[in-house]
Tab-separated table of C-alpha atoms in Angstrom:
chain	number	residue	atom	x	y	z
A	231	UNK	CA	0.000	0.000	0.000
A	232	UNK	CA	1.317	3.440	-0.948
A	233	UNK	CA	0.387	6.525	1.053
A	234	UNK	CA	0.501	9.846	-0.839
A	235	UNK	CA	0.261	13.015	1.273
A	236	UNK	CA	0.299	16.564	-0.111
A	237	UNK	CA	-0.006	19.878	1.761
A	238	UNK	CA	-0.501	23.365	0.327
A	239	UNK	CA	-0.307	27.009	1.299
A	240	UNK	CA	-2.404	29.337	-0.857
A	241	UNK	CA	-1.918	32.752	-2.439
A	242	UNK	CA	-3.873	35.621	-0.869
A	243	UNK	CA	-5.812	35.905	-4.120
A	244	UNK	CA	-5.714	34.097	-7.452
A	245	UNK	CA	-8.053	33.046	-10.262
A	246	UNK	CA	-10.404	35.882	-9.321
A	247	UNK	CA	-10.942	34.566	-5.776
A	248	UNK	CA	-9.671	35.264	-2.292
A	249	UNK	CA	-7.626	32.651	-0.461
A	250	UNK	CA	-10.513	31.133	1.543
A	251	UNK	CA	-12.630	30.586	-1.576
A	252	UNK	CA	-9.725	28.922	-3.390
A	253	UNK	CA	-9.078	26.631	-0.413
A	254	UNK	CA	-12.742	25.567	-0.470
A	255	UNK	CA	-12.707	25.054	-4.251
A	256	UNK	CA	-9.481	23.050	-4.074
A	257	UNK	CA	-10.919	20.867	-1.299
A	258	UNK	CA	-14.086	20.188	-3.317
A	259	UNK	CA	-12.123	19.354	-6.459
A	260	UNK	CA	-9.805	17.022	-4.545
A	261	UNK	CA	-12.713	15.212	-2.870
A	262	UNK	CA	-14.351	14.670	-6.259
A	263	UNK	CA	-11.354	12.595	-7.397
A	264	UNK	CA	-12.394	9.650	-5.197
A	265	UNK	CA	-15.335	8.937	-7.522
A	266	UNK	CA	-13.429	9.729	-10.711
A	267	UNK	CA	-10.113	7.884	-10.356
A	268	UNK	CA	-10.466	4.158	-9.764
A	269	UNK	CA	-6.887	3.725	-8.501
A	270	UNK	CA	-7.658	5.752	-5.342
A	271	UNK	CA	-8.373	3.345	-2.483
A	272	UNK	CA	-8.703	6.032	0.225
A	273	UNK	CA	-8.943	9.808	0.033
A	274	UNK	CA	-9.222	12.414	2.778
A	275	UNK	CA	-8.992	16.191	2.496
A	276	UNK	CA	-8.587	18.445	5.539
A	277	UNK	CA	-8.537	22.189	6.078
A	278	UNK	CA	-6.082	23.367	8.711
A	279	UNK	CA	-7.404	24.627	12.065
A	280	UNK	CA	-3.969	25.254	13.638
A	281	UNK	CA	-2.868	28.898	13.695
A	282	UNK	CA	0.851	28.079	13.841
A	283	UNK	CA	3.151	29.786	11.345
A	284	UNK	CA	4.461	26.308	10.492
A	285	UNK	CA	1.025	24.975	9.501
A	286	UNK	CA	-0.097	24.432	5.919
A	287	UNK	CA	-3.655	25.331	4.892
A	288	UNK	CA	-4.917	22.185	3.146
A	289	UNK	CA	-3.916	18.519	3.173
A	290	UNK	CA	-4.661	15.588	0.891
A	291	UNK	CA	-4.147	12.031	2.146
A	292	UNK	CA	-4.590	9.228	-0.384
A	293	UNK	CA	-3.796	5.535	-0.549
A	294	UNK	CA	-3.009	3.369	-3.572
A	295	UNK	CA	-2.412	-0.367	-3.958
A	296	UNK	CA	0.939	0.164	-5.722
A	297	UNK	CA	3.378	2.702	-7.111
A	298	UNK	CA	1.973	1.880	-10.531
A	299	UNK	CA	-1.503	2.930	-9.366
A	300	UNK	CA	-0.045	6.154	-7.957
A	301	UNK	CA	1.661	6.780	-11.299
A	302	UNK	CA	-1.636	6.230	-13.148
A	303	UNK	CA	-3.367	8.660	-10.783
A	304	UNK	CA	-0.701	11.295	-11.447
A	305	UNK	CA	-1.465	11.316	-15.181
A	306	UNK	CA	-5.222	10.769	-14.952
A	307	UNK	CA	-7.070	13.558	-16.862
A	308	UNK	CA	-9.293	14.396	-13.860
A	309	UNK	CA	-6.254	14.695	-11.598
A	310	UNK	CA	-4.570	16.894	-14.205
A	311	UNK	CA	-7.556	19.315	-14.103
A	312	UNK	CA	-7.401	19.586	-10.321
A	313	UNK	CA	-3.621	19.906	-10.395
A	314	UNK	CA	-3.852	22.767	-12.911
A	315	UNK	CA	-6.314	24.685	-10.716
A	316	UNK	CA	-4.319	24.181	-7.530
A	317	UNK	CA	-1.101	25.069	-9.345
A	318	UNK	CA	-2.653	28.431	-10.194
A	319	UNK	CA	-3.918	29.237	-6.691
A	320	UNK	CA	-1.347	27.617	-4.382
A	321	UNK	CA	1.778	29.390	-3.212
A	322	UNK	CA	3.636	26.381	-1.822
A	323	UNK	CA	3.346	22.601	-1.870
A	324	UNK	CA	5.091	19.767	-0.046
A	325	UNK	CA	4.501	16.055	-0.348
A	326	UNK	CA	5.567	12.663	0.839
A	327	UNK	CA	4.955	9.202	-0.592
A	328	UNK	CA	5.721	6.116	1.473
A	329	UNK	CA	5.041	2.427	1.588
A	330	UNK	CA	2.711	1.363	4.335
């Protein structure tokens, strides 16, 4: 099992929206992937509630059966659409993939 975790910080404004709206839109788009990408075995999206300077604003936690499934997810057209939107509105991204 492969765990794929991504966290983002967002721009104050982008794509005609303020930060909070873009966080909500990104969360909705990420959640929609569970029904659109068959390789996803588990998907959770969370909005940060910690006010620490070290905290990121949104997190995605996903699980895949194999690295091959993760690779297929990465190039899936629905994932590409979400990735394009988040790439426009996010200021910073970090990720980790590990075998569970």
